[in-house]
Short mmCIF file of C-alpha atoms and ligand atoms in Angstrom, two decimals:
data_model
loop_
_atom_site.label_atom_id
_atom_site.label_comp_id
_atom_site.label_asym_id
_atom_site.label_seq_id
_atom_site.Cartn_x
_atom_site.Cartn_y
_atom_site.Cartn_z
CA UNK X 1 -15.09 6.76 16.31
CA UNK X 2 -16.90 9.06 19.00
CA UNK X 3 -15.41 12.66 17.70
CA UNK X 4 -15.13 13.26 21.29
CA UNK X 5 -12.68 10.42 21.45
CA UNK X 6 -8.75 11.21 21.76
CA UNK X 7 -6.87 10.30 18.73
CA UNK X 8 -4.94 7.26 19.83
CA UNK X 9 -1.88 9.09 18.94
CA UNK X 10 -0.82 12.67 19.00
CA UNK X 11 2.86 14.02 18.52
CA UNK X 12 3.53 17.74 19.36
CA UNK X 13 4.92 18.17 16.39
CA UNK X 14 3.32 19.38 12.68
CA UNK X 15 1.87 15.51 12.38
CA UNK X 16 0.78 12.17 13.85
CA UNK X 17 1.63 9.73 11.05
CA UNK X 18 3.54 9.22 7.96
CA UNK X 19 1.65 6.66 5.26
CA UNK X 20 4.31 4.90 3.61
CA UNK X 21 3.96 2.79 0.88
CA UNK X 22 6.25 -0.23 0.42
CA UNK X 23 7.96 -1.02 -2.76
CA UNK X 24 10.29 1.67 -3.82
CA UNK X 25 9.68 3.65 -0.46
CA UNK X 26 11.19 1.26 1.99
CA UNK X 27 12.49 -1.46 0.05
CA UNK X 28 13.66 -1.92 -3.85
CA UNK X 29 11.05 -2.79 -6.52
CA UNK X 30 13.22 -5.99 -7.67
CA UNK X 31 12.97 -7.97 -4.85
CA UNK X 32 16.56 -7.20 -3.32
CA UNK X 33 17.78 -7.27 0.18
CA UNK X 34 16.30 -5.23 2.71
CA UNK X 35 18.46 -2.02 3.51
CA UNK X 36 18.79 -3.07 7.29
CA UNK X 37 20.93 0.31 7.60
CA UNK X 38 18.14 3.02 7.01
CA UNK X 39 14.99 0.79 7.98
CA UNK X 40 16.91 0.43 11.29
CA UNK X 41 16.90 3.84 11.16
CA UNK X 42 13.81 4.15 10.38
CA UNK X 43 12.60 2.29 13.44
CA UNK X 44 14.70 3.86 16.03
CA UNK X 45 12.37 7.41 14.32
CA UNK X 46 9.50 4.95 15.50
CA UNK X 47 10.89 3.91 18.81
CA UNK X 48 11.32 7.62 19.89
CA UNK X 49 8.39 9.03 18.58
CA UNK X 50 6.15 6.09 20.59
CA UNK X 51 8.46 6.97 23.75
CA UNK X 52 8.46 10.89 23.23
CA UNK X 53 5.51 11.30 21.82
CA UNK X 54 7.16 14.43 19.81
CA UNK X 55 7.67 13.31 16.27
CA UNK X 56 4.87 11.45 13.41
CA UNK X 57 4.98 7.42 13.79
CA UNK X 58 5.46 6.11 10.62
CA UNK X 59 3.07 2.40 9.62
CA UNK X 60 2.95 1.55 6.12
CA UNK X 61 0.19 1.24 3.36
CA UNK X 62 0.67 -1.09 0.98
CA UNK X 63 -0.42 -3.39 -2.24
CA UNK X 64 1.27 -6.27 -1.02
CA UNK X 65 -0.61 -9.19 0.89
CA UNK X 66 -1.43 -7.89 4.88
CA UNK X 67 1.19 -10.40 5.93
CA UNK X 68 3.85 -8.72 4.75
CA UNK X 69 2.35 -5.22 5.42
CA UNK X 70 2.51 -6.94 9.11
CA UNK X 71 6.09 -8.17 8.80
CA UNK X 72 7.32 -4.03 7.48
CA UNK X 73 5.54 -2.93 10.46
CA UNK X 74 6.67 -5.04 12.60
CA UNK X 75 10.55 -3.93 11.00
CA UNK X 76 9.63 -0.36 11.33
CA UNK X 77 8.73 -1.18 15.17
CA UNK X 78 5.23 0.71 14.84
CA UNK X 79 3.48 -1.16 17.63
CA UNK X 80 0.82 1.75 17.98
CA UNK X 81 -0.90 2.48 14.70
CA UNK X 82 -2.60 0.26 12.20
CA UNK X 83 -0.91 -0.85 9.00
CA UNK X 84 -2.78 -0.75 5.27
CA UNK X 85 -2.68 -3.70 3.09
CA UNK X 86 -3.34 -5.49 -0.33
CA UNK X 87 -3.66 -2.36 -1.69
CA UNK X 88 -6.86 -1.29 0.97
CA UNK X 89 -8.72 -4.90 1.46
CA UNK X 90 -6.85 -5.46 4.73
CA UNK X 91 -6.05 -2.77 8.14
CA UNK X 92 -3.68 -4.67 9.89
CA UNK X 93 -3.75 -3.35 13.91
CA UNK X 94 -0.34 -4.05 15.77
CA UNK X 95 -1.83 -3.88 19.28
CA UNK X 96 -3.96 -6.78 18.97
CA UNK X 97 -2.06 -8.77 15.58
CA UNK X 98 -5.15 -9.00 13.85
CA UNK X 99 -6.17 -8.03 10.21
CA UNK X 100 -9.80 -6.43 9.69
CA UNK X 101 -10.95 -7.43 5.87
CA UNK X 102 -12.94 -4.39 5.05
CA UNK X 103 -16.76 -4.57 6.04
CA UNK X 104 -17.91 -2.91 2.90
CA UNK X 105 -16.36 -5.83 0.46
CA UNK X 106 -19.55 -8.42 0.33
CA UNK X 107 -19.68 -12.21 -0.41
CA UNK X 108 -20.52 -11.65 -4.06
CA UNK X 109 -17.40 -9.44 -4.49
CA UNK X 110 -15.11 -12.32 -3.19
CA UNK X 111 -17.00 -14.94 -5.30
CA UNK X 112 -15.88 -13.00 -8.28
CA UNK X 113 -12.27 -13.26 -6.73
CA UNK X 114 -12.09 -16.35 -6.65
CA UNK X 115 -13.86 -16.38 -10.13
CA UNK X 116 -10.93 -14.54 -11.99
CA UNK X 117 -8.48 -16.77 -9.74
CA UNK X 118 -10.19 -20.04 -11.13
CA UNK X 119 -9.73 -18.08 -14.98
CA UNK X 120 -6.32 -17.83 -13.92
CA UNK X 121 -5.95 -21.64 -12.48
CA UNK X 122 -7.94 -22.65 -16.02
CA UNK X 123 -6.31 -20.28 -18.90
CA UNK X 124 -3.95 -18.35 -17.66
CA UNK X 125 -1.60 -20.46 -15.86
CA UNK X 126 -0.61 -22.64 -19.57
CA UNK X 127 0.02 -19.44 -20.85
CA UNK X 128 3.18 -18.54 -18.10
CA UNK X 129 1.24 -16.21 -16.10
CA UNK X 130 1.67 -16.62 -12.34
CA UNK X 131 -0.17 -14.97 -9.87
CA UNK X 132 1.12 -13.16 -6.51
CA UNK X 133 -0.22 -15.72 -3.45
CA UNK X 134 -1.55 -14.47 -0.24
CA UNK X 135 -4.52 -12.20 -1.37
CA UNK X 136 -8.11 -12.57 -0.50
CA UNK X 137 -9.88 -9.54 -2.11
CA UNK X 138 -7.88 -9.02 -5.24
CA UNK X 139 -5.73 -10.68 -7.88
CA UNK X 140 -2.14 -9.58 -9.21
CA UNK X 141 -0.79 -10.78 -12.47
CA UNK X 142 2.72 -11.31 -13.31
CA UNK X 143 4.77 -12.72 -16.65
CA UNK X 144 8.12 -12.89 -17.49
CA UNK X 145 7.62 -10.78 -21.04
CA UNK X 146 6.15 -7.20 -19.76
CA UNK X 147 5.26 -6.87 -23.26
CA UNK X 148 2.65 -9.79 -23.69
CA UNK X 149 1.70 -9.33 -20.28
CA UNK X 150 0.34 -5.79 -21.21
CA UNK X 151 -0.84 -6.70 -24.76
CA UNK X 152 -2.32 -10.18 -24.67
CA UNK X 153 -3.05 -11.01 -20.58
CA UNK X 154 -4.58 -7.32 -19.95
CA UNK X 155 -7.28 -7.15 -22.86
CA UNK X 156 -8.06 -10.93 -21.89
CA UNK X 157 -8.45 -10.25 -18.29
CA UNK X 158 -10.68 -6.90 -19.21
CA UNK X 159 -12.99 -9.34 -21.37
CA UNK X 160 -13.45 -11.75 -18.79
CA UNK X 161 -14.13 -9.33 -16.04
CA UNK X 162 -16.87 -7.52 -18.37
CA UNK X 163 -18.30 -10.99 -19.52
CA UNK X 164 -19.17 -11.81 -15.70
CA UNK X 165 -19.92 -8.66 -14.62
CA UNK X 166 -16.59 -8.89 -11.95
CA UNK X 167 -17.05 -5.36 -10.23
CA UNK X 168 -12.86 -5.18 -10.49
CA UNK X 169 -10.52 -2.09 -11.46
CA UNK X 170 -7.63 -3.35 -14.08
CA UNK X 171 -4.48 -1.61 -14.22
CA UNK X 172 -1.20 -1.89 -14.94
CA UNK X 173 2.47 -1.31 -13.00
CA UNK X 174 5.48 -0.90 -13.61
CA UNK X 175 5.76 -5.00 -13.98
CA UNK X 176 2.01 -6.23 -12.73
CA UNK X 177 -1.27 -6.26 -13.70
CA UNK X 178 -3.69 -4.99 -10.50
CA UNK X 179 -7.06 -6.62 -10.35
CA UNK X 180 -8.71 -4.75 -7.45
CA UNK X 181 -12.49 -4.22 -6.15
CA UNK X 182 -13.52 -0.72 -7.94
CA UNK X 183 -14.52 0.71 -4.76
CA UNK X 184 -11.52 -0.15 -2.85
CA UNK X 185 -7.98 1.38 -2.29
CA UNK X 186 -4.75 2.79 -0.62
CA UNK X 187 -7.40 5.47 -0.30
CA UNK X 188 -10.26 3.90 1.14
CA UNK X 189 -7.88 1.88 3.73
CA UNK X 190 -6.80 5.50 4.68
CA UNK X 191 -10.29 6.29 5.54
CA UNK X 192 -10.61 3.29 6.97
CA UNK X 193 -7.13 4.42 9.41
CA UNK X 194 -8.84 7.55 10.47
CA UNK X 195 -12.21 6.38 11.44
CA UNK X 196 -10.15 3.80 13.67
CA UNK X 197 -7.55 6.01 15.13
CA UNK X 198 -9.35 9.01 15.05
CA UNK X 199 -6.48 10.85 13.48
CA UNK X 200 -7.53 13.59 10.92
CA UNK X 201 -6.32 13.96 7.74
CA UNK X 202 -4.83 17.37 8.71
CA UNK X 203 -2.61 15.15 10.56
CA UNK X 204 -1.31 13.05 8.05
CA UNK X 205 1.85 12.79 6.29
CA UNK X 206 2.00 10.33 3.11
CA UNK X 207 5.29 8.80 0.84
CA UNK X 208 4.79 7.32 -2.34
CA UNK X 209 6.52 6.64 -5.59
CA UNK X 210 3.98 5.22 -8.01
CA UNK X 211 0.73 5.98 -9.46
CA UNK X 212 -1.39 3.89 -6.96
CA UNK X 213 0.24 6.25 -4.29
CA UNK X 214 -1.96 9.11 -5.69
CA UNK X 215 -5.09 7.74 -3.45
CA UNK X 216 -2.48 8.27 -0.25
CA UNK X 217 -1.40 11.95 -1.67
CA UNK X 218 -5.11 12.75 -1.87
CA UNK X 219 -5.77 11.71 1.62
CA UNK X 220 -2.62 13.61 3.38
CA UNK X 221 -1.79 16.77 4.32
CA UNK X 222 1.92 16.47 3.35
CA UNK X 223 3.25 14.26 0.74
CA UNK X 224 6.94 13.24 0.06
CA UNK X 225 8.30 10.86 -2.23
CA UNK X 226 12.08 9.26 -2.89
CA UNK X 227 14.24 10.03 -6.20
CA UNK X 228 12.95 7.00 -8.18
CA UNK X 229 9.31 8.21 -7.88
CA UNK X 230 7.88 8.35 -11.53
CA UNK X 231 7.32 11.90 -12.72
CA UNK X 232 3.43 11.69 -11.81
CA UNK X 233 4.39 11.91 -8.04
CA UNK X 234 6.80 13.88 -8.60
CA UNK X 235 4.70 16.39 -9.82
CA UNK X 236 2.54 16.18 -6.83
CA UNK X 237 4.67 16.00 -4.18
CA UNK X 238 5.34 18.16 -1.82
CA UNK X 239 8.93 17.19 -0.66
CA UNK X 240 10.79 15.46 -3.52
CA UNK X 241 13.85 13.39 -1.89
CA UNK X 242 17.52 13.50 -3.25
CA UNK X 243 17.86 9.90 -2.65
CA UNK X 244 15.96 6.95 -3.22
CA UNK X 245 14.28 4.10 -1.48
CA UNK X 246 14.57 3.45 1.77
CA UNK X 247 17.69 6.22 2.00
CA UNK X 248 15.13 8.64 0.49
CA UNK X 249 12.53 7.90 3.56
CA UNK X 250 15.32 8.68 6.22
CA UNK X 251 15.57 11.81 4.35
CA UNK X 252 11.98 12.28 4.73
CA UNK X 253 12.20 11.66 8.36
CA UNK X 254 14.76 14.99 8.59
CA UNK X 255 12.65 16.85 6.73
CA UNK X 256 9.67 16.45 8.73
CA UNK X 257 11.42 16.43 12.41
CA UNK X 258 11.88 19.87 11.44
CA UNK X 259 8.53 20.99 10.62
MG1 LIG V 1 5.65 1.56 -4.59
#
């Protein structure tokens, strides 16, 4: 963006946006309902501060497939500022409802995609793996037994990766294993937010609960996280939350109005 370009959006208050991760920020880890209460309450934040133009909009960034970073936003009611998905691949815009896959992620990089998703069709599959659907620049790797997943599908996956030369960063969550593009992340798709908005980092507040959230506490000026953030954010944060989830955000929300 032309630094002589406005930012597309500028509250009057201490900061433009809030980064919010997904799972365990605005919605449980397990799957559950959505907490209609506080997200509602989280988009009537939204709805003012688009109107008012006096408090941070908050759009999420997330390692969930862009359409359902597109469906939180769309919950939240940001209509203004772009959304972060599968964990950086994706900036979702909600002006125009279209997803950008990042330029810098080439054809040979999504050959080795679909390489590790044809390992997983071949091998993996027999052995009860499944794999998340709806991603297009990474692969994420779930099994019943936490415990084999982390001892027998992780070392397998890290083998097959280094016998082809698959340019992807293996990790671990809580119940997952993350096959991402090395150079991509929550951080890079951040990056990615400010050269399109024009919104400096200076500007940015970030919420987070696990370690992949680190990339958005790196790129904020402000970082919060809710009461079931592991200790790792914890540490970091700047504003640790009495409550968690999607409660925790709202509190968030309080804190920052008065900054
Ligand atoms: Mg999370």
């Amino acid at each position: 963006m032309d630094p002589k370009t406005r930012p597309i959006y500028q509250s009057t208050g201490r900061y433009d946006v809030i980064v919010s991760d997904i799972d365990g920020c605005l919605c449980d880890e397990h799957g559950g309902p959505f907490d209609l209460a506080r997200l509602g309450l989280i988009r009537e934040h939204n709805e003012h501060a688009i109107r008012s133009g006096n408090a941070p909009v908050l759009t999420v960034c997330s390692g969930r497939p862009v359409g359902f970073a597109e469906a939180m936003t769309r919950l939240v009611g940001n209509t203004l500022l772009p959304a972060i998905g599968e964990m950086g691949v994706y900036l979702h815009d909600p002006k125009t409802a279209q997803s950008e896959l990042d330029p810098a992620i080439t054809p040979e990089e999504l050959e080795s995609v679909a390489g590790l998703e044809r390992h997983y069709i071949e091998s993996l599959r027999q052995r009860g793996v499944s794999m998340q659907p709806g991603k297009s620049a990474s692969v994420t790797l779930w099994h019943a037994d936490t415990d084999f997943l982390r001892s027998q599908i992780w070392p397998d996956v890290e083998r097959v990766c280094a016998e082809h030369c698959w340019p992807f960063r293996v990790s671990m969550s809580w119940y997952y294993i993350n096959c991402d593009l090395a150079h991509i992340s929550k951080g890079t798709g951040i990056d990615r937010f400010k050269a399109k908005t024009g919104i400096p980092a200076e500007r940015l507040a970030g919420i987070g609960d696990t370690s992949s959230d680190l990339a958005i506490r790196e790129k904020v000026a402000f970082f919060a996280c809710p009461a079931n953030a592991i200790d790792e954010i914890k540490a970091v944060a700047d504003y640790v939350a009495k409550a968690p989830e999607a409660e925790g955000v709202v509190e968030i929300l309080g804190v920052l109005a008065g900054m």
